[in-house]
Amino acid sequence: MTAAPGSAPAPAPGSSPAPSPSPDVLAAFEAAKGFMPAHEGRALYAAAVEAGGLGLPLLEVGTYCGRSTVLLADAARRAGVTALTVDHHRGSEEQQPGWDYHDPETVDPELGVMDTLPTFRRTLHRAGLEEHVVALVGRSPQVAAVWNSPLGLVFIDGGHTDEHANADYEGWAPHVADGGLLVIHDVFPDPADEFTGQAPYRVYLRALASGAFTEVSATDSLRVLRRSGTGLRGRGGSR
């Protein structure tokens, strides 16, 4: 059964509670620049820990400054796998100068363009998680085009235009292994949220309509889907 938006699913009777990050990891998450609230972060962490049980890498699209990467990295450490994170580090549309989500501290003073890579590296170093993460610096479609291995989890948290959200889905969803998880952030069904979350919402609907994924949980704007069908296979996308 799918939880109602705004809540996490209650554990089934007799089941173990969802895994949670340690206080140190949660503190590193909350100290990092970024926009994901803690309750959504806990839901992401639980999904990543579960997916890590497949023994496959966990991949994130949209690194920014590493806030959610901290959670994926700790889940990867716990499972003995690797966390991968993909970003060009020049900022998405809403993070550019003049927009609400722009942070002047992320601008390279010499080049005058955004560069979140140094901040991301500091985030991982402070959290003690550098050795558990591989940063793939480049544009998501270009990296996806040369990727050919199955993944235990794909977390889509990149650009919020239809062009970028669909490219992330098309590039990476095919690589989710059988039983693996597709997690989509900033899913807002309300048309009033056209700029901030309607493109991820449309990708979420597309994933469900594909027949390849079944919804597991909803925690506010975070959706967790499991690969339960054979559609959308990519190179190395099954196991």
PDB file of C-alpha atoms in Angstrom:
ATOM      1  CA  MET A   1       0.000   0.000   0.000  1.00  0.00           C
ATOM      2  CA  THR A   2       1.277   3.456  -0.865  1.00  0.00           C
ATOM      3  CA  ALA A   3       1.509   6.018   1.910  1.00  0.00           C
ATOM      4  CA  ALA A   4      -0.412   9.236   1.529  1.00  0.00           C
ATOM      5  CA  PRO A   5       1.636  12.227   0.348  1.00  0.00           C
ATOM      6  CA  GLY A   6       3.227  13.975   3.294  1.00  0.00           C
ATOM      7  CA  SER A   7       3.849  10.831   5.295  1.00  0.00           C
ATOM      8  CA  ALA A   8       6.197   7.905   5.392  1.00  0.00           C
ATOM      9  CA  PRO A   9       4.757   4.395   5.334  1.00  0.00           C
ATOM     10  CA  ALA A  10       4.210   2.822   8.731  1.00  0.00           C
ATOM     11  CA  PRO A  11       6.172  -0.391   9.307  1.00  0.00           C
ATOM     12  CA  ALA A  12       4.127  -3.546   8.894  1.00  0.00           C
ATOM     13  CA  PRO A  13       3.263  -5.343  12.148  1.00  0.00           C
ATOM     14  CA  GLY A  14       6.254  -7.308  13.339  1.00  0.00           C
ATOM     15  CA  SER A  15       8.645  -5.655  10.875  1.00  0.00           C
ATOM     16  CA  SER A  16      11.800  -3.805  11.810  1.00  0.00           C
ATOM     17  CA  PRO A  17      11.724   0.006  11.857  1.00  0.00           C
ATOM     18  CA  ALA A  18      13.197   1.783   8.863  1.00  0.00           C
ATOM     19  CA  PRO A  19      16.967   2.297   9.143  1.00  0.00           C
ATOM     20  CA  SER A  20      17.975   5.786  10.188  1.00  0.00           C
ATOM     21  CA  PRO A  21      21.243   7.717   9.790  1.00  0.00           C
ATOM     22  CA  SER A  22      23.401   8.096  12.862  1.00  0.00           C
ATOM     23  CA  PRO A  23      23.355  11.448  14.684  1.00  0.00           C
ATOM     24  CA  ASP A  24      26.751  12.309  13.169  1.00  0.00           C
ATOM     25  CA  VAL A  25      25.594  11.590   9.625  1.00  0.00           C
ATOM     26  CA  LEU A  26      22.340  13.459  10.142  1.00  0.00           C
ATOM     27  CA  ALA A  27      24.295  16.429  11.523  1.00  0.00           C
ATOM     28  CA  ALA A  28      26.552  16.417   8.440  1.00  0.00           C
ATOM     29  CA  PHE A  29      23.457  16.304   6.210  1.00  0.00           C
ATOM     30  CA  GLU A  30      21.820  19.215   8.006  1.00  0.00           C
ATOM     31  CA  ALA A  31      25.047  21.269   7.984  1.00  0.00           C
ATOM     32  CA  ALA A  32      25.465  20.955   4.213  1.00  0.00           C
ATOM     33  CA  LYS A  33      24.079  23.480   1.747  1.00  0.00           C
ATOM     34  CA  GLY A  34      20.949  22.199   0.068  1.00  0.00           C
ATOM     35  CA  PHE A  35      17.187  22.078   0.128  1.00  0.00           C
ATOM     36  CA  MET A  36      16.068  18.596   1.190  1.00  0.00           C
ATOM     37  CA  PRO A  37      14.313  18.588   4.585  1.00  0.00           C
ATOM     38  CA  ALA A  38      15.346  16.047   7.202  1.00  0.00           C
ATOM     39  CA  HIS A  39      12.203  13.888   7.037  1.00  0.00           C
ATOM     40  CA  GLU A  40      12.627  13.418   3.294  1.00  0.00           C
ATOM     41  CA  GLY A  41      16.308  12.724   3.891  1.00  0.00           C
ATOM     42  CA  ARG A  42      15.432   9.937   6.310  1.00  0.00           C
ATOM     43  CA  ALA A  43      13.129   8.390   3.708  1.00  0.00           C
ATOM     44  CA  LEU A  44      15.892   8.592   1.099  1.00  0.00           C
ATOM     45  CA  TYR A  45      18.341   6.997   3.532  1.00  0.00           C
ATOM     46  CA  ALA A  46      15.991   4.101   4.264  1.00  0.00           C
ATOM     47  CA  ALA A  47      15.526   3.503   0.537  1.00  0.00           C
ATOM     48  CA  ALA A  48      19.283   3.637  -0.068  1.00  0.00           C
ATOM     49  CA  VAL A  49      20.012   1.161   2.726  1.00  0.00           C
ATOM     50  CA  GLU A  50      17.420  -1.239   1.312  1.00  0.00           C
ATOM     51  CA  ALA A  51      18.753  -0.879  -2.233  1.00  0.00           C
ATOM     52  CA  GLY A  52      22.300  -1.380  -0.998  1.00  0.00           C
ATOM     53  CA  GLY A  53      21.307  -4.932  -0.127  1.00  0.00           C
ATOM     54  CA  LEU A  54      21.408  -5.736  -3.846  1.00  0.00           C
ATOM     55  CA  GLY A  55      25.169  -5.257  -3.783  1.00  0.00           C
ATOM     56  CA  LEU A  56      25.074  -2.681  -6.577  1.00  0.00           C
ATOM     57  CA  PRO A  57      26.069   1.003  -6.716  1.00  0.00           C
ATOM     58  CA  LEU A  58      23.672   3.751  -5.653  1.00  0.00           C
ATOM     59  CA  LEU A  59      23.495   6.676  -8.093  1.00  0.00           C
ATOM     60  CA  GLU A  60      22.290  10.236  -7.614  1.00  0.00           C
ATOM     61  CA  VAL A  61      21.547  12.727 -10.385  1.00  0.00           C
ATOM     62  CA  GLY A  62      21.967  16.266  -9.053  1.00  0.00           C
ATOM     63  CA  THR A  63      24.761  16.625  -6.508  1.00  0.00           C
ATOM     64  CA  TYR A  64      24.660  20.380  -5.809  1.00  0.00           C
ATOM     65  CA  CYS A  65      26.711  20.737  -2.595  1.00  0.00           C
ATOM     66  CA  GLY A  66      26.388  17.161  -1.361  1.00  0.00           C
ATOM     67  CA  ARG A  67      23.557  17.363   1.171  1.00  0.00           C
ATOM     68  CA  SER A  68      21.759  14.208   0.012  1.00  0.00           C
ATOM     69  CA  THR A  69      25.041  12.634  -1.111  1.00  0.00           C
ATOM     70  CA  VAL A  70      26.018  12.363   2.555  1.00  0.00           C
ATOM     71  CA  LEU A  71      23.064  10.043   3.136  1.00  0.00           C
ATOM     72  CA  LEU A  72      23.715   7.940   0.043  1.00  0.00           C
ATOM     73  CA  ALA A  73      27.401   7.680   0.920  1.00  0.00           C
ATOM     74  CA  ASP A  74      26.690   6.448   4.432  1.00  0.00           C
ATOM     75  CA  ALA A  75      24.134   3.944   3.122  1.00  0.00           C
ATOM     76  CA  ALA A  76      26.728   2.769   0.584  1.00  0.00           C
ATOM     77  CA  ARG A  77      29.341   2.424   3.328  1.00  0.00           C
ATOM     78  CA  ARG A  78      26.880   0.399   5.375  1.00  0.00           C
ATOM     79  CA  ALA A  79      26.210  -1.956   2.442  1.00  0.00           C
ATOM     80  CA  GLY A  80      29.787  -2.187   1.191  1.00  0.00           C
ATOM     81  CA  VAL A  81      28.947  -0.621  -2.170  1.00  0.00           C
ATOM     82  CA  THR A  82      29.759   2.709  -3.854  1.00  0.00           C
ATOM     83  CA  ALA A  83      27.683   5.866  -4.129  1.00  0.00           C
ATOM     84  CA  LEU A  84      27.906   7.721  -7.438  1.00  0.00           C
ATOM     85  CA  THR A  85      26.754  11.283  -7.955  1.00  0.00           C
ATOM     86  CA  VAL A  86      26.345  13.075 -11.292  1.00  0.00           C
ATOM     87  CA  ASP A  87      26.414  16.851 -11.747  1.00  0.00           C
ATOM     88  CA  HIS A  88      28.031  19.475 -13.975  1.00  0.00           C
ATOM     89  CA  HIS A  89      28.273  21.700 -10.855  1.00  0.00           C
ATOM     90  CA  ARG A  90      27.221  24.855 -12.720  1.00  0.00           C
ATOM     91  CA  GLY A  91      23.819  24.957 -11.026  1.00  0.00           C
ATOM     92  CA  SER A  92      20.347  24.227 -12.316  1.00  0.00           C
ATOM     93  CA  GLU A  93      17.957  26.823 -13.704  1.00  0.00           C
ATOM     94  CA  GLU A  94      16.538  28.078 -10.403  1.00  0.00           C
ATOM     95  CA  GLN A  95      20.028  28.403  -8.864  1.00  0.00           C
ATOM     96  CA  GLN A  96      21.293  30.984 -11.326  1.00  0.00           C
ATOM     97  CA  PRO A  97      21.780  34.673 -10.377  1.00  0.00           C
ATOM     98  CA  GLY A  98      18.497  36.502 -10.003  1.00  0.00           C
ATOM     99  CA  TRP A  99      16.515  33.427  -8.933  1.00  0.00           C
ATOM    100  CA  ASP A 100      15.257  32.569  -5.451  1.00  0.00           C
ATOM    101  CA  TYR A 101      17.548  29.581  -4.970  1.00  0.00           C
ATOM    102  CA  HIS A 102      20.756  31.331  -5.983  1.00  0.00           C
ATOM    103  CA  ASP A 103      23.571  31.287  -3.420  1.00  0.00           C
ATOM    104  CA  PRO A 104      26.321  33.855  -4.183  1.00  0.00           C
ATOM    105  CA  GLU A 105      28.797  31.779  -2.157  1.00  0.00           C
ATOM    106  CA  THR A 106      28.723  29.120  -4.885  1.00  0.00           C
ATOM    107  CA  VAL A 107      29.984  31.500  -7.582  1.00  0.00           C
ATOM    108  CA  ASP A 108      33.598  31.152  -8.707  1.00  0.00           C
ATOM    109  CA  PRO A 109      35.064  34.629  -8.070  1.00  0.00           C
ATOM    110  CA  GLU A 110      37.493  34.376 -10.988  1.00  0.00           C
ATOM    111  CA  LEU A 111      35.159  32.971 -13.645  1.00  0.00           C
ATOM    112  CA  GLY A 112      31.929  34.532 -12.438  1.00  0.00           C
ATOM    113  CA  VAL A 113      29.960  31.290 -12.885  1.00  0.00           C
ATOM    114  CA  MET A 114      28.590  28.814 -10.389  1.00  0.00           C
ATOM    115  CA  ASP A 115      30.899  26.046  -9.249  1.00  0.00           C
ATOM    116  CA  THR A 116      29.509  23.864  -6.478  1.00  0.00           C
ATOM    117  CA  LEU A 117      32.215  21.205  -6.790  1.00  0.00           C
ATOM    118  CA  PRO A 118      34.566  22.681  -4.132  1.00  0.00           C
ATOM    119  CA  THR A 119      31.688  22.998  -1.654  1.00  0.00           C
ATOM    120  CA  PHE A 120      30.594  19.436  -2.392  1.00  0.00           C
ATOM    121  CA  ARG A 121      34.108  18.136  -1.728  1.00  0.00           C
ATOM    122  CA  ARG A 122      34.255  19.999   1.570  1.00  0.00           C
ATOM    123  CA  THR A 123      30.898  18.494   2.552  1.00  0.00           C
ATOM    124  CA  LEU A 124      32.142  14.953   1.985  1.00  0.00           C
ATOM    125  CA  HIS A 125      35.472  15.602   3.702  1.00  0.00           C
ATOM    126  CA  ARG A 126      33.797  17.002   6.804  1.00  0.00           C
ATOM    127  CA  ALA A 127      31.464  14.008   6.903  1.00  0.00           C
ATOM    128  CA  GLY A 128      34.373  11.563   6.557  1.00  0.00           C
ATOM    129  CA  LEU A 129      32.739   9.912   3.537  1.00  0.00           C
ATOM    130  CA  GLU A 130      35.025  10.774   0.608  1.00  0.00           C
ATOM    131  CA  GLU A 131      36.200   7.200   0.032  1.00  0.00           C
ATOM    132  CA  HIS A 132      32.651   5.933  -0.420  1.00  0.00           C
ATOM    133  CA  VAL A 133      31.703   8.305  -3.259  1.00  0.00           C
ATOM    134  CA  VAL A 134      32.644   8.629  -6.919  1.00  0.00           C
ATOM    135  CA  ALA A 135      31.780  12.063  -8.317  1.00  0.00           C
ATOM    136  CA  LEU A 136      30.932  12.026 -12.022  1.00  0.00           C
ATOM    137  CA  VAL A 137      31.403  15.604 -13.205  1.00  0.00           C
ATOM    138  CA  GLY A 138      29.461  16.200 -16.394  1.00  0.00           C
ATOM    139  CA  ARG A 139      25.996  16.599 -17.811  1.00  0.00           C
ATOM    140  CA  SER A 140      23.638  13.768 -16.948  1.00  0.00           C
ATOM    141  CA  PRO A 141      22.720  12.691 -20.527  1.00  0.00           C
ATOM    142  CA  GLN A 142      26.371  12.560 -21.570  1.00  0.00           C
ATOM    143  CA  VAL A 143      27.374  10.450 -18.561  1.00  0.00           C
ATOM    144  CA  ALA A 144      24.332   8.187 -18.963  1.00  0.00           C
ATOM    145  CA  ALA A 145      25.184   7.605 -22.615  1.00  0.00           C
ATOM    146  CA  VAL A 146      28.420   5.827 -21.646  1.00  0.00           C
ATOM    147  CA  TRP A 147      27.067   4.004 -18.590  1.00  0.00           C
ATOM    148  CA  ASN A 148      26.466   0.251 -19.023  1.00  0.00           C
ATOM    149  CA  SER A 149      26.134  -1.298 -15.552  1.00  0.00           C
ATOM    150  CA  PRO A 150      23.109  -2.084 -13.360  1.00  0.00           C
ATOM    151  CA  LEU A 151      22.342   0.113 -10.361  1.00  0.00           C
ATOM    152  CA  GLY A 152      20.624  -0.698  -7.092  1.00  0.00           C
ATOM    153  CA  LEU A 153      19.174   2.793  -6.779  1.00  0.00           C
ATOM    154  CA  VAL A 154      18.770   5.817  -9.014  1.00  0.00           C
ATOM    155  CA  PHE A 155      17.869   9.072  -7.269  1.00  0.00           C
ATOM    156  CA  ILE A 156      16.658  11.764  -9.690  1.00  0.00           C
ATOM    157  CA  ASP A 157      17.126  15.230  -8.193  1.00  0.00           C
ATOM    158  CA  GLY A 158      18.393  17.318 -11.092  1.00  0.00           C
ATOM    159  CA  GLY A 159      16.934  20.086 -13.229  1.00  0.00           C
ATOM    160  CA  HIS A 160      13.231  20.947 -13.011  1.00  0.00           C
ATOM    161  CA  THR A 161      12.459  21.582 -16.669  1.00  0.00           C
ATOM    162  CA  ASP A 162      10.738  18.859 -18.677  1.00  0.00           C
ATOM    163  CA  GLU A 163      13.801  18.659 -20.907  1.00  0.00           C
ATOM    164  CA  HIS A 164      16.180  17.937 -18.043  1.00  0.00           C
ATOM    165  CA  ALA A 165      13.880  15.797 -15.898  1.00  0.00           C
ATOM    166  CA  ASN A 166      12.959  13.586 -18.844  1.00  0.00           C
ATOM    167  CA  ALA A 167      16.576  13.289 -19.928  1.00  0.00           C
ATOM    168  CA  ASP A 168      17.551  12.146 -16.423  1.00  0.00           C
ATOM    169  CA  TYR A 169      14.763   9.577 -16.411  1.00  0.00           C
ATOM    170  CA  GLU A 170      15.488   8.305 -19.908  1.00  0.00           C
ATOM    171  CA  GLY A 171      19.216   8.124 -19.256  1.00  0.00           C
ATOM    172  CA  TRP A 172      19.194   6.416 -15.870  1.00  0.00           C
ATOM    173  CA  ALA A 173      15.911   4.600 -15.155  1.00  0.00           C
ATOM    174  CA  PRO A 174      16.761   1.817 -17.646  1.00  0.00           C
ATOM    175  CA  HIS A 175      19.759   0.890 -15.474  1.00  0.00           C
ATOM    176  CA  VAL A 176      17.771   0.189 -12.301  1.00  0.00           C
ATOM    177  CA  ALA A 177      18.207  -3.520 -11.565  1.00  0.00           C
ATOM    178  CA  ASP A 178      15.391  -5.962 -10.849  1.00  0.00           C
ATOM    179  CA  GLY A 179      14.066  -5.119  -7.387  1.00  0.00           C
ATOM    180  CA  GLY A 180      16.065  -1.884  -7.364  1.00  0.00           C
ATOM    181  CA  LEU A 181      14.641   1.519  -6.507  1.00  0.00           C
ATOM    182  CA  LEU A 182      13.947   4.645  -8.524  1.00  0.00           C
ATOM    183  CA  VAL A 183      13.629   7.665  -6.216  1.00  0.00           C
ATOM    184  CA  ILE A 184      12.332  10.995  -7.514  1.00  0.00           C
ATOM    185  CA  HIS A 185      12.559  14.251  -5.570  1.00  0.00           C
ATOM    186  CA  ASP A 186      10.515  17.455  -5.818  1.00  0.00           C
ATOM    187  CA  VAL A 187       7.340  15.732  -6.995  1.00  0.00           C
ATOM    188  CA  PHE A 188       4.593  18.345  -6.649  1.00  0.00           C
ATOM    189  CA  PRO A 189       1.194  17.459  -8.165  1.00  0.00           C
ATOM    190  CA  ASP A 190      -0.238  20.974  -7.713  1.00  0.00           C
ATOM    191  CA  PRO A 191      -0.129  22.940 -11.013  1.00  0.00           C
ATOM    192  CA  ALA A 192       0.800  26.001  -8.942  1.00  0.00           C
ATOM    193  CA  ASP A 193       4.230  24.394  -8.568  1.00  0.00           C
ATOM    194  CA  GLU A 194       4.888  24.334 -12.318  1.00  0.00           C
ATOM    195  CA  PHE A 195       8.467  25.603 -12.037  1.00  0.00           C
ATOM    196  CA  THR A 196       9.561  23.795  -8.881  1.00  0.00           C
ATOM    197  CA  GLY A 197       8.020  20.371  -9.209  1.00  0.00           C
ATOM    198  CA  GLN A 198       5.679  19.690 -12.104  1.00  0.00           C
ATOM    199  CA  ALA A 199       8.389  18.250 -14.366  1.00  0.00           C
ATOM    200  CA  PRO A 200       9.474  15.715 -11.703  1.00  0.00           C
ATOM    201  CA  TYR A 201       5.782  14.964 -11.124  1.00  0.00           C
ATOM    202  CA  ARG A 202       5.302  14.210 -14.813  1.00  0.00           C
ATOM    203  CA  VAL A 203       8.376  11.955 -14.754  1.00  0.00           C
ATOM    204  CA  TYR A 204       6.922  10.150 -11.725  1.00  0.00           C
ATOM    205  CA  LEU A 205       3.661   9.561 -13.638  1.00  0.00           C
ATOM    206  CA  ARG A 206       5.653   8.426 -16.656  1.00  0.00           C
ATOM    207  CA  ALA A 207       7.541   5.870 -14.568  1.00  0.00           C
ATOM    208  CA  LEU A 208       4.316   4.437 -13.167  1.00  0.00           C
ATOM    209  CA  ALA A 209       2.693   4.331 -16.611  1.00  0.00           C
ATOM    210  CA  SER A 210       5.687   2.478 -18.064  1.00  0.00           C
ATOM    211  CA  GLY A 211       4.772  -0.697 -16.211  1.00  0.00           C
ATOM    212  CA  ALA A 212       8.389  -1.001 -15.094  1.00  0.00           C
ATOM    213  CA  PHE A 213       7.939   0.545 -11.635  1.00  0.00           C
ATOM    214  CA  THR A 214       5.558   0.235  -8.700  1.00  0.00           C
ATOM    215  CA  GLU A 215       5.270   2.880  -5.996  1.00  0.00           C
ATOM    216  CA  VAL A 216       6.647   1.944  -2.579  1.00  0.00           C
ATOM    217  CA  SER A 217       6.240   5.134  -0.558  1.00  0.00           C
ATOM    218  CA  ALA A 218       5.624   8.871  -0.645  1.00  0.00           C
ATOM    219  CA  THR A 219       7.155  11.288   1.856  1.00  0.00           C
ATOM    220  CA  ASP A 220       6.073  14.810   0.966  1.00  0.00           C
ATOM    221  CA  SER A 221       7.826  15.467  -2.371  1.00  0.00           C
ATOM    222  CA  LEU A 222       9.930  12.267  -2.323  1.00  0.00           C
ATOM    223  CA  ARG A 223       8.646   9.218  -4.235  1.00  0.00           C
ATOM    224  CA  VAL A 224      10.185   5.757  -3.989  1.00  0.00           C
ATOM    225  CA  LEU A 225       9.413   3.279  -6.792  1.00  0.00           C
ATOM    226  CA  ARG A 226      10.580  -0.303  -7.214  1.00  0.00           C
ATOM    227  CA  ARG A 227      11.441  -1.964 -10.502  1.00  0.00           C
ATOM    228  CA  SER A 228       8.798  -4.620 -10.863  1.00  0.00           C
ATOM    229  CA  GLY A 229       8.550  -4.923 -14.643  1.00  0.00           C
ATOM    230  CA  THR A 230      10.776  -5.566 -17.616  1.00  0.00           C
ATOM    231  CA  GLY A 231      10.282  -2.332 -19.571  1.00  0.00           C
ATOM    232  CA  LEU A 232      12.889   0.390 -20.028  1.00  0.00           C
ATOM    233  CA  ARG A 233      15.875  -1.929 -20.107  1.00  0.00           C
ATOM    234  CA  GLY A 234      19.222  -0.327 -20.837  1.00  0.00           C
ATOM    235  CA  ARG A 235      22.681  -1.745 -21.311  1.00  0.00           C
ATOM    236  CA  GLY A 236      23.499  -3.531 -18.077  1.00  0.00           C
ATOM    237  CA  GLY A 237      20.112  -2.548 -16.682  1.00  0.00           C
ATOM    238  CA  SER A 238      19.115  -6.022 -15.467  1.00  0.00           C
ATOM    239  CA  ARG A 239      20.654  -8.539 -13.219  1.00  0.00           C
TER     240      ARG A 239
END
